[in-house]
Coordinates of C-alpha atoms and ligand atoms in Angstrom, one line a residue:
M1 CA 33.3 -1.9 22.7
S2 CA 30.7 -0.3 20.4
K3 CA 30.8 -0.7 16.7
S4 CA 30.8 2.7 14.9
F5 CA 28.8 3.7 11.8
D6 CA 28.0 6.8 9.8
V7 CA 24.4 5.6 9.6
V8 CA 22.4 3.1 11.6
V9 CA 18.9 2.4 10.2
I10 CA 16.4 0.9 12.7
G11 CA 13.9 -1.2 10.7
G12 CA 14.4 -3.2 7.5
G13 CA 11.1 -2.5 5.7
P14 CA 11.0 -0.8 2.3
G15 CA 11.8 2.5 3.9
G16 CA 14.7 1.2 6.0
Y17 CA 16.4 -1.3 3.7
I18 CA 16.3 1.1 0.8
A19 CA 17.7 4.0 2.9
A20 CA 20.5 1.6 4.1
I21 CA 21.4 0.6 0.6
R22 CA 21.4 4.2 -0.7
A23 CA 23.5 5.4 2.2
A24 CA 26.1 2.6 1.6
Q25 CA 26.1 3.4 -2.1
L26 CA 27.0 7.0 -1.2
G27 CA 30.1 5.7 0.7
L28 CA 28.7 5.9 4.2
K29 CA 29.5 3.1 6.6
T30 CA 26.0 1.8 7.2
A31 CA 24.2 -0.7 9.4
C32 CA 20.6 -1.8 9.4
I33 CA 18.8 -3.5 12.4
D34 CA 15.6 -5.5 12.0
E35 CA 13.9 -7.8 14.4
A36 CA 11.5 -9.7 12.2
A37 CA 12.2 -13.4 11.9
R38 CA 10.9 -16.3 9.9
P39 CA 9.4 -19.3 11.7
D40 CA 12.9 -21.0 11.7
G41 CA 14.5 -17.9 13.2
R42 CA 16.2 -16.6 10.0
P43 CA 15.8 -12.9 9.4
A44 CA 12.7 -11.8 7.5
L45 CA 13.9 -8.6 6.0
G46 CA 11.5 -6.4 4.1
G47 CA 9.1 -5.3 6.8
T48 CA 5.3 -5.3 6.7
C49 CA 5.4 -4.9 2.9
T50 CA 7.4 -8.0 2.2
N51 CA 6.1 -10.3 5.0
V52 CA 2.5 -9.4 5.6
G53 CA 1.6 -6.6 3.2
C54 CA 2.2 -5.7 -0.4
I55 CA 3.9 -8.8 -1.6
P56 CA 1.9 -11.6 -0.1
S57 CA -1.4 -9.8 -0.8
K58 CA -0.5 -9.4 -4.4
A59 CA 0.5 -13.1 -4.6
L60 CA -2.9 -14.1 -3.3
L61 CA -4.7 -11.6 -5.4
Q62 CA -3.0 -13.1 -8.5
S63 CA -3.8 -16.7 -7.5
S64 CA -7.5 -15.9 -6.7
E65 CA -7.8 -14.0 -9.9
N66 CA -6.5 -16.9 -11.9
Y67 CA -9.1 -19.1 -10.2
E68 CA -11.9 -16.7 -11.0
H69 CA -10.8 -16.5 -14.6
A70 CA -10.7 -20.2 -15.0
G71 CA -14.1 -20.5 -13.4
H72 CA -15.9 -17.6 -15.1
Q73 CA -14.0 -16.1 -18.0
F74 CA -12.2 -18.9 -19.8
A75 CA -15.5 -20.3 -21.2
E76 CA -16.1 -17.2 -23.4
H77 CA -12.6 -17.9 -25.0
G78 CA -13.8 -21.4 -25.8
I79 CA -11.7 -23.0 -23.1
Q80 CA -13.6 -25.5 -21.0
V81 CA -12.4 -26.3 -17.5
K82 CA -13.7 -29.3 -15.8
G83 CA -13.2 -30.3 -12.1
L84 CA -11.9 -26.9 -11.1
S85 CA -10.9 -26.7 -7.4
V86 CA -8.8 -24.7 -5.1
D87 CA -5.9 -26.1 -3.0
V88 CA -5.7 -23.3 -0.4
A89 CA -2.6 -24.9 1.3
K90 CA -0.7 -24.8 -2.0
M91 CA -1.8 -21.3 -2.7
L92 CA -0.5 -20.2 0.7
A93 CA 2.7 -22.1 0.2
R94 CA 3.3 -20.3 -3.1
K95 CA 2.6 -17.0 -1.4
D96 CA 5.1 -17.9 1.3
K97 CA 7.7 -18.8 -1.3
V98 CA 7.3 -15.5 -3.0
V99 CA 7.8 -13.8 0.3
E100 CA 10.9 -15.8 1.1
Q101 CA 12.4 -14.9 -2.3
N102 CA 12.0 -11.3 -1.4
N103 CA 13.4 -11.8 2.1
D104 CA 16.5 -13.5 0.6
G105 CA 16.8 -10.8 -2.1
I106 CA 17.2 -8.1 0.5
T107 CA 19.8 -10.1 2.4
F108 CA 21.7 -10.5 -0.9
L109 CA 21.4 -6.7 -1.6
F110 CA 22.8 -5.9 1.9
R111 CA 25.8 -8.1 1.1
K112 CA 26.2 -6.6 -2.3
N113 CA 26.1 -3.1 -1.0
K114 CA 28.1 -3.7 2.1
V115 CA 25.4 -2.9 4.6
D116 CA 26.1 -4.5 8.0
F117 CA 22.9 -6.3 9.2
F118 CA 22.0 -6.8 12.8
H119 CA 19.2 -9.2 13.6
G120 CA 17.4 -8.0 16.7
R121 CA 15.6 -5.1 18.3
G122 CA 17.2 -1.7 18.1
S123 CA 16.6 0.8 20.9
F124 CA 18.0 4.1 22.0
T125 CA 19.7 3.8 25.4
G126 CA 20.0 6.1 28.3
S127 CA 23.5 7.1 27.1
S128 CA 22.3 7.8 23.6
K129 CA 21.8 11.4 24.6
T130 CA 25.3 11.9 25.9
A131 CA 27.1 9.8 23.4
G132 CA 27.9 13.1 21.7
A133 CA 30.7 13.5 19.2
D134 CA 31.2 9.7 19.0
G135 CA 27.6 9.3 17.9
I136 CA 24.3 8.2 19.2
E137 CA 24.2 4.8 21.0
I138 CA 21.8 2.1 19.8
A139 CA 21.5 -1.2 21.7
V140 CA 20.7 -4.3 19.7
A141 CA 18.9 -6.9 21.7
G142 CA 18.3 -10.4 20.2
K143 CA 20.3 -12.6 17.9
S144 CA 23.0 -10.1 17.2
A145 CA 23.3 -8.4 20.6
E146 CA 25.6 -5.4 20.2
S147 CA 26.1 -1.8 21.0
L148 CA 26.3 0.5 18.0
L149 CA 27.4 4.1 17.8
A150 CA 25.9 6.1 14.9
K151 CA 26.7 9.6 13.6
H152 CA 23.1 9.5 12.0
V153 CA 20.1 7.3 12.9
I154 CA 17.2 6.7 10.6
I155 CA 14.1 5.4 12.4
A156 CA 12.1 3.2 10.0
T157 CA 10.1 1.1 12.4
G158 CA 6.8 1.1 10.4
S159 CA 3.3 0.5 11.5
N160 CA 1.0 -2.0 13.1
P161 CA -2.7 -2.8 12.5
R162 CA -5.2 -0.8 14.5
A163 CA -7.4 -3.0 16.6
L164 CA -11.2 -2.4 17.0
P165 CA -12.0 -1.7 20.7
G166 CA -13.5 -4.8 22.2
A167 CA -12.3 -7.1 19.3
D168 CA -8.7 -8.0 19.9
F169 CA -6.9 -9.8 17.1
D170 CA -6.5 -13.5 17.9
E171 CA -5.4 -14.2 14.2
K172 CA -7.7 -17.2 14.3
S173 CA -11.1 -15.7 14.2
I174 CA -10.5 -11.9 14.3
L175 CA -7.8 -11.2 11.8
S176 CA -5.4 -8.4 11.1
N177 CA -3.6 -8.4 7.7
T178 CA -1.4 -11.1 9.1
G179 CA -4.2 -13.5 9.7
A180 CA -6.1 -12.4 6.6
L181 CA -3.2 -13.6 4.5
A182 CA -3.0 -17.0 6.1
I183 CA -6.6 -18.3 6.3
T184 CA -6.2 -22.1 5.7
E185 CA -9.8 -22.8 4.5
V186 CA -12.1 -20.6 2.5
P187 CA -14.6 -19.3 5.1
K188 CA -18.2 -19.5 4.2
R189 CA -19.1 -16.1 5.7
L190 CA -16.3 -13.6 5.9
G191 CA -16.9 -10.2 7.6
V192 CA -14.6 -7.3 7.0
I193 CA -14.6 -4.1 9.1
G194 CA -13.4 -1.1 7.1
A195 CA -13.9 -0.7 3.3
G196 CA -10.4 0.7 2.8
V197 CA -7.5 -0.6 0.8
I198 CA -6.9 -3.8 2.8
G199 CA -10.6 -4.5 3.2
L200 CA -11.2 -4.3 -0.5
E201 CA -8.1 -6.3 -1.5
M202 CA -8.4 -9.1 1.0
G203 CA -12.2 -9.1 0.6
S204 CA -11.7 -9.6 -3.1
V205 CA -9.2 -12.5 -2.6
W206 CA -11.6 -14.5 -0.4
R207 CA -14.7 -13.6 -2.4
R208 CA -13.1 -15.0 -5.5
L209 CA -12.2 -18.2 -3.7
G210 CA -15.9 -18.6 -2.7
A211 CA -16.6 -16.8 0.6
E212 CA -19.7 -14.6 1.1
V213 CA -18.1 -11.3 1.9
T214 CA -19.7 -8.5 3.9
I215 CA -17.8 -5.2 4.4
L216 CA -18.9 -2.8 7.1
E217 CA -17.7 0.7 6.7
A218 CA -18.1 3.6 9.2
L219 CA -18.0 6.5 6.8
P220 CA -21.2 7.4 4.9
V221 CA -19.3 7.5 1.6
F222 CA -17.5 4.7 -0.2
L223 CA -13.8 5.3 -0.9
G224 CA -14.0 9.0 0.1
A225 CA -10.3 9.8 -0.9
V226 CA -10.9 8.5 -4.4
D227 CA -12.3 10.7 -7.2
E228 CA -16.1 10.5 -6.9
Q229 CA -16.7 9.3 -10.4
I230 CA -14.2 6.5 -10.0
A231 CA -15.5 5.5 -6.5
K232 CA -19.1 5.3 -7.9
E233 CA -18.0 3.0 -10.7
A234 CA -16.0 0.9 -8.2
A235 CA -19.1 0.6 -5.9
R236 CA -21.2 -0.5 -8.9
V237 CA -18.6 -3.1 -10.1
F238 CA -17.9 -4.5 -6.6
A239 CA -21.6 -4.9 -5.8
K240 CA -22.0 -6.8 -9.1
Q241 CA -19.2 -9.1 -8.1
G242 CA -21.0 -9.9 -4.9
L243 CA -19.1 -7.9 -2.3
A244 CA -21.8 -6.6 0.1
I245 CA -20.5 -3.2 1.2
H246 CA -22.5 -1.3 3.8
T247 CA -21.4 2.3 4.5
G248 CA -22.4 4.5 7.4
V249 CA -22.4 1.7 10.0
K250 CA -21.5 2.0 13.7
I251 CA -20.1 -1.2 15.3
T252 CA -21.6 -1.6 18.7
R253 CA -20.3 -5.0 19.8
V254 CA -18.3 -7.9 18.5
T255 CA -18.7 -11.3 20.2
N256 CA -16.1 -13.9 19.4
K257 CA -17.2 -17.5 20.2
Q258 CA -17.6 -20.4 17.8
T259 CA -18.5 -17.8 15.2
I260 CA -18.2 -14.0 15.4
T261 CA -21.2 -11.9 15.8
V262 CA -21.0 -8.2 14.9
E263 CA -23.7 -5.9 16.2
Y264 CA -24.0 -2.5 14.5
T265 CA -26.4 0.2 13.5
D266 CA -26.8 0.7 9.8
S267 CA -26.8 4.1 7.9
A268 CA -30.5 4.6 8.9
G269 CA -29.6 4.1 12.6
V270 CA -31.4 0.7 12.7
A271 CA -29.8 -2.0 14.9
Q272 CA -28.4 -4.9 12.9
S273 CA -26.4 -8.1 13.6
A274 CA -24.3 -10.3 11.3
T275 CA -22.6 -13.6 12.0
F276 CA -19.3 -14.6 10.4
D277 CA -16.9 -17.5 10.4
K278 CA -13.9 -15.1 10.2
L279 CA -13.6 -11.4 10.7
I280 CA -10.9 -9.2 9.1
V281 CA -10.5 -5.9 10.9
S282 CA -8.9 -3.4 8.5
I283 CA -9.6 0.1 10.0
G284 CA -6.2 1.7 9.4
R285 CA -2.7 1.3 10.9
V286 CA -0.9 2.9 13.8
P287 CA 2.8 3.9 14.0
N288 CA 5.1 1.4 15.6
T289 CA 7.5 2.9 18.1
A290 CA 7.3 0.2 20.8
G291 CA 10.7 -1.1 21.6
L292 CA 12.5 1.9 20.1
D293 CA 12.6 3.7 23.4
A294 CA 12.4 7.1 21.7
A295 CA 12.0 8.7 25.1
A296 CA 15.5 7.7 26.1
I297 CA 16.9 10.3 23.7
G298 CA 13.9 12.6 23.7
V299 CA 12.6 12.0 20.2
K300 CA 9.2 13.7 20.0
L301 CA 6.1 11.9 18.9
D302 CA 3.1 13.8 17.7
E303 CA -0.4 13.6 19.3
R304 CA -1.2 10.5 17.2
G305 CA 2.0 8.7 18.1
F306 CA 3.9 9.2 14.8
V307 CA 7.5 10.3 15.1
A308 CA 7.3 14.1 14.6
V309 CA 9.4 15.2 11.6
D310 CA 9.8 18.2 9.4
E311 CA 9.5 18.2 5.6
Q312 CA 13.0 16.7 5.3
C313 CA 12.3 13.9 7.7
R314 CA 14.4 15.4 10.5
T315 CA 13.2 14.7 14.1
N316 CA 13.7 17.2 16.9
I317 CA 17.0 15.5 17.8
A318 CA 20.0 16.4 15.6
N319 CA 21.1 13.7 13.3
V320 CA 18.0 11.5 14.1
W321 CA 15.7 11.1 11.1
A322 CA 12.5 9.2 10.6
I323 CA 10.8 7.9 7.4
G324 CA 7.9 5.7 6.1
D325 CA 4.8 4.5 8.0
V326 CA 6.2 5.8 11.4
V327 CA 5.9 9.4 10.2
R328 CA 3.1 11.5 8.7
G329 CA 1.9 11.0 5.1
P330 CA 0.5 8.1 3.1
M331 CA 1.4 4.6 4.4
L332 CA 2.8 3.3 1.2
A333 CA 5.9 1.3 0.5
H334 CA 7.0 3.6 -2.4
K335 CA 6.6 6.7 -0.2
A336 CA 8.7 5.0 2.5
E337 CA 11.4 4.2 -0.2
E338 CA 11.4 7.7 -1.6
E339 CA 11.9 9.2 1.9
G340 CA 14.6 6.7 2.6
V341 CA 16.6 7.7 -0.5
A342 CA 16.0 11.4 0.1
V343 CA 17.3 11.1 3.7
A344 CA 20.4 9.1 2.7
E345 CA 21.2 11.8 0.1
R346 CA 20.8 14.6 2.7
I347 CA 23.0 12.8 5.2
A348 CA 25.7 12.5 2.4
G349 CA 25.4 16.3 1.9
R350 CA 23.4 15.9 -1.3
Y351 CA 19.9 17.0 -2.4
G352 CA 16.9 14.8 -1.6
H353 CA 13.3 15.5 -2.4
V354 CA 9.9 13.8 -2.3
D355 CA 6.9 15.3 -4.1
F356 CA 3.8 14.1 -2.2
N357 CA 1.6 15.4 -5.0
T358 CA 3.0 12.8 -7.4
V359 CA 2.9 9.8 -5.1
P360 CA 0.7 7.3 -6.9
W361 CA -2.0 5.2 -5.2
V362 CA -3.1 1.8 -6.4
I363 CA -5.9 -0.5 -5.1
Y364 CA -5.2 -3.9 -6.5
T365 CA -8.8 -5.1 -6.9
S366 CA -10.2 -6.2 -10.1
P367 CA -10.6 -3.8 -11.8
E368 CA -7.6 -2.0 -10.4
I369 CA -8.0 1.5 -9.2
S370 CA -5.1 4.0 -9.4
W371 CA -4.7 7.7 -9.2
V372 CA -2.2 10.6 -8.8
G373 CA -2.6 14.2 -8.1
Q374 CA -5.9 15.8 -7.2
T375 CA -9.5 14.6 -7.5
E376 CA -12.3 16.5 -9.1
Q377 CA -13.8 17.2 -5.6
Q378 CA -10.5 18.5 -4.3
L379 CA -10.2 20.9 -7.3
K380 CA -13.8 22.1 -6.8
A381 CA -13.2 22.7 -3.0
A382 CA -10.0 24.6 -3.8
G383 CA -11.8 26.7 -6.5
I384 CA -9.4 25.7 -9.2
E385 CA -10.9 25.8 -12.7
Y386 CA -10.2 22.6 -14.6
R387 CA -11.3 20.6 -17.7
A388 CA -11.9 16.9 -17.4
G389 CA -11.5 14.2 -20.1
V390 CA -12.8 10.7 -19.7
F391 CA -12.2 7.7 -21.9
P392 CA -13.9 4.4 -21.2
F393 CA -12.0 1.1 -21.6
M394 CA -15.1 -0.2 -23.5
A395 CA -13.9 1.8 -26.5
N396 CA -10.3 0.5 -26.3
G397 CA -9.4 -2.3 -28.7
R398 CA -6.9 -4.0 -26.4
A399 CA -9.3 -4.0 -23.5
R400 CA -11.9 -5.7 -25.7
A401 CA -9.4 -8.3 -26.8
L402 CA -8.5 -8.9 -23.2
G403 CA -12.2 -9.2 -22.3
D404 CA -11.7 -6.6 -19.6
T405 CA -13.6 -3.4 -20.6
T406 CA -14.8 -2.1 -17.2
G407 CA -13.8 1.3 -16.2
M408 CA -12.2 4.4 -17.6
V409 CA -9.2 6.8 -17.5
K410 CA -10.0 10.3 -16.3
M411 CA -7.7 13.3 -16.7
L412 CA -8.1 16.6 -15.0
A413 CA -6.2 19.6 -16.4
D414 CA -6.0 23.3 -15.4
A415 CA -8.5 25.2 -17.5
K416 CA -6.1 28.0 -18.3
T417 CA -2.6 26.4 -18.5
D418 CA -3.7 22.8 -19.4
R419 CA -1.2 21.5 -16.9
I420 CA -2.3 18.0 -15.7
L421 CA -3.6 18.2 -12.1
G422 CA -4.7 14.7 -11.6
V423 CA -5.3 11.3 -13.3
H424 CA -7.7 8.7 -12.1
I425 CA -8.1 5.2 -13.5
I426 CA -10.4 2.3 -12.8
G427 CA -9.7 -0.6 -15.2
P428 CA -7.3 -3.3 -16.4
M429 CA -3.7 -2.8 -15.4
A430 CA -4.4 0.6 -13.8
S431 CA -1.4 0.0 -11.6
E432 CA 0.9 0.1 -14.6
L433 CA -0.9 2.8 -16.6
I434 CA -0.7 5.3 -13.8
A435 CA 3.1 5.5 -14.3
E436 CA 2.7 7.5 -17.4
A437 CA 0.6 10.1 -15.5
V438 CA 3.2 10.3 -12.7
V439 CA 5.9 11.0 -15.3
A440 CA 3.8 13.5 -17.0
M441 CA 3.0 15.4 -13.8
E442 CA 6.6 15.3 -12.6
F443 CA 7.6 17.0 -15.9
G444 CA 4.8 19.5 -15.6
A445 CA 3.1 18.2 -18.8
S446 CA -0.1 19.5 -20.2
S447 CA -3.0 17.2 -21.4
E448 CA -2.0 18.3 -24.9
D449 CA 1.5 16.9 -24.4
I450 CA 0.0 13.4 -23.7
A451 CA -2.4 13.8 -26.6
L452 CA 0.5 14.5 -29.0
I453 CA 2.5 11.4 -28.0
C454 CA 2.4 8.3 -30.1
H455 CA 1.0 5.4 -28.0
A456 CA 1.4 1.8 -29.3
H457 CA -1.7 0.2 -30.8
P458 CA -3.4 -1.9 -29.6
S459 CA -2.6 -1.1 -26.0
L460 CA -4.4 0.0 -22.8
S461 CA -2.1 3.0 -22.8
E462 CA -4.1 4.4 -25.7
A463 CA -6.9 5.1 -23.2
M464 CA -4.5 7.6 -21.5
K465 CA -3.9 9.4 -24.8
E466 CA -7.7 9.4 -25.5
A467 CA -8.5 10.8 -22.0
A468 CA -6.0 13.6 -22.8
L469 CA -7.8 14.2 -26.1
A470 CA -11.1 14.1 -24.3
V471 CA -9.9 17.1 -22.1
D472 CA -10.1 19.1 -25.4
K473 CA -13.3 17.3 -26.5
R474 CA -11.6 15.6 -29.4
T475 CA -11.4 11.9 -28.7
L476 CA -10.8 9.8 -31.9
N477 CA -12.3 6.5 -30.8
F478 CA -15.3 7.5 -28.7
Ligands
FAD501 P1 7.6 -1.5 7.7 O1 7.5 -2.2 6.4 O2 6.5 -1.7 8.6 O3 8.9 -2.1 8.3 C1 9.3 -1.8 9.6 C2 10.3 -2.8 10.0 O4 10.9 -2.4 11.2 C3 9.7 -4.2 10.4 O5 10.5 -5.2 9.7 C4 9.9 -4.3 11.9 O6 10.1 -5.7 12.3 C5 11.1 -3.5 12.1 N1 11.2 -2.9 13.5 C6 10.3 -2.2 14.1 N2 10.8 -1.8 15.3 C7 12.0 -2.3 15.4 C8 13.0 -2.1 16.4 N3 12.9 -1.4 17.5 N4 14.2 -2.8 16.1 C9 14.4 -3.5 15.0 N5 13.5 -3.6 14.0 C10 12.3 -3.0 14.2 N6 1.9 -0.3 0.2 C11 2.1 -0.1 -1.1 O7 2.7 0.8 -1.5 N7 1.6 -1.0 -2.0 C12 0.9 -2.1 -1.6 O8 0.4 -2.9 -2.5 C13 0.7 -2.3 -0.2 N8 0.0 -3.4 0.2 C14 -0.2 -3.6 1.5 C15 -1.0 -4.7 1.9 C16 -1.2 -4.9 3.3 C17 -2.0 -6.1 3.7 C18 -0.6 -4.0 4.2 C19 -0.8 -4.2 5.7 C20 0.2 -2.9 3.8 C21 0.4 -2.7 2.5 N9 1.1 -1.6 2.0 C22 1.2 -1.4 0.7 C23 1.7 -0.6 2.9 C24 3.2 -1.0 3.1 O9 3.3 -2.3 3.6 C25 3.8 0.0 4.1 O10 3.5 1.3 3.7 C26 5.3 -0.2 4.2 O11 5.7 -1.5 4.5 C27 6.0 0.8 5.1 O12 7.3 0.6 5.1 P2 8.3 1.0 6.4 O13 9.6 0.7 6.0 O14 7.9 2.4 6.8 O15 7.8 0.0 7.6
NAI502 P1 -7.6 2.4 5.2 O1 -7.3 3.7 5.9 O2 -7.3 2.2 3.8 O3 -9.1 2.0 5.4 C1 -9.7 1.9 6.7 C2 -11.2 2.0 6.6 O4 -11.8 1.6 7.8 C3 -11.6 3.5 6.3 O5 -12.5 3.5 5.2 C4 -12.3 3.9 7.6 O6 -13.3 4.8 7.4 C5 -12.8 2.6 8.1 N1 -13.0 2.5 9.5 C6 -12.2 3.1 10.5 N2 -12.7 2.8 11.7 C7 -13.8 2.0 11.5 C8 -14.8 1.4 12.4 N3 -14.7 1.5 13.7 N4 -15.8 0.7 11.8 C9 -15.9 0.6 10.5 N5 -15.0 1.2 9.6 C10 -14.0 1.9 10.1 O7 -6.8 1.3 6.1 P2 -6.5 -0.2 5.9 O8 -7.3 -0.8 4.8 O9 -6.5 -0.8 7.2 O10 -5.0 -0.2 5.3 C11 -4.0 0.5 6.0 C12 -3.1 1.2 5.1 O11 -2.2 0.2 4.5 C13 -3.7 1.9 3.9 O12 -4.2 3.2 4.3 C14 -2.6 2.0 3.0 O13 -1.8 3.1 3.3 C15 -1.8 0.7 3.2 N6 -2.2 -0.3 2.2 C16 -1.9 0.0 0.9 C17 -2.2 -0.9 -0.1 C18 -1.9 -0.5 -1.5 O14 -1.2 0.4 -1.7 N7 -2.5 -1.2 -2.5 C19 -2.9 -2.2 0.2 C20 -3.2 -2.3 1.6 C21 -2.8 -1.4 2.6

């Protein structure tokens, strides 16, 4: 006998678990299926983000930054540190604890919101198509083997790391994000393929802990999606920190023996070779539909393997929706969450909306990089007239007190209407500062609106106000 639900969510990552909670809050009888397990077999709810993504990477970024501060920055504050050392095992154990707290938090939230959780793999079955008025059939295989009937299904099965041809992940020498977050000893020579978000974040962690880090990037430009002025500043700062970033390379061969040798041609087309103790491959991610058996019900995938959806996250099959990394759009936890909420609202007959133009991006390096809206190069390409205001953290009192004056806030506003079109930050706490820009853009604010708002002194947020003033060429502190 199948168990019936209004909504069954397949996948308990940030997209799926949030969708399930919101659906349950809206009075819908909701189940969530997730197959991830901890080493002892308990559920590991939270998806890539919680287990091998956002949360553990930020835990290690924090630990490694603390170490770097103690080794290099405390002295200028008059604090002497003797006998500084890293206990990698302890650092990893702390990271694992942070992850577990998040896993348990989601289990608690499911209980609190009355979401039924099934631990196992969810797949459409041959009879999904004909289940008809009673719903769509989902088989759960694994710990809680069951047959479920759903009026609506939300696919939230996420993504997996893309492997480099000829260099399969073994998670010992050639590492995906999973292995990169669990290196037990600081490698002497760490190679990273791909200077994207993971490459820069994980490269920063292991560089701070003492590895020599070389990053090999295929594209000729560094951080091509980032505003050029910000990307240029980032390249300068990262080079100064000791991250060796080579752009325009073409990997020709990877040999994984005692050590890993990467053969490649450099930007001038000259053959090169580099040997590493560990190699992180971070060249993007691919949608995960393995195990879902989408074909059993006829759910269409696009040419790149993503579940094909319309703007509202509807698939080609009535009452089957898909959200998060498994569909088009940025692979970000908060984008997955927003889509999850919007779909739950739509299923409940309410209004749901996600504005892709105001989805913020953050790269958690030091300095952090964040942005929302359009870059200067995008505005130029679109022929939109704009005014730009830039304010350097060097001229911000709080940044000086923190001893962290690298970078700037840059605001781009429409030349005629003054509406904010984009905000780009490189600098301390850029991840937090960007929130003001997101709010401003959601409310259709002008740069003058931000310039007229009272910002606390001394605070980093004053740099946002000053960047807004800079749009009108009237900064007060620069
Ligand atoms: P996922 O989180 O991938 O979750 C999918 C879940 O579905 C998994 O638990 C999986 O086990 C389960 N599943 C799959 N198939 C089935 C099935 N058939 N049956 C049952 N269960 C199934 N994003 C940010 O916004 N900020 C960050 O700082 C950030 N840092 C990151 C760092 C790293 C190293 C990585 C790899 C990613 C990071 N991301 C970050 C991206 C973020 O993790 C993803 O965008 C996000 O997890 C996508 O959420 P999702 O719910 O779509 O899928
Ligand atoms: P990415 O798309 O950010 O970067 C991949 C990089 O690899 C690109 O610069 C690409 O040009 C390069 N590349 C591709 N093929 C290559 C090859 N053969 N040789 C050399 N370089 C090659 O992907 P990444 O870093 O793997 O991360 C995946 C996704 O996870 C991100 O796009 C992001 O959506 C998410 N993420 C988000 C984070 C955040 O929000 N702070 C942190 C980490 C990941």
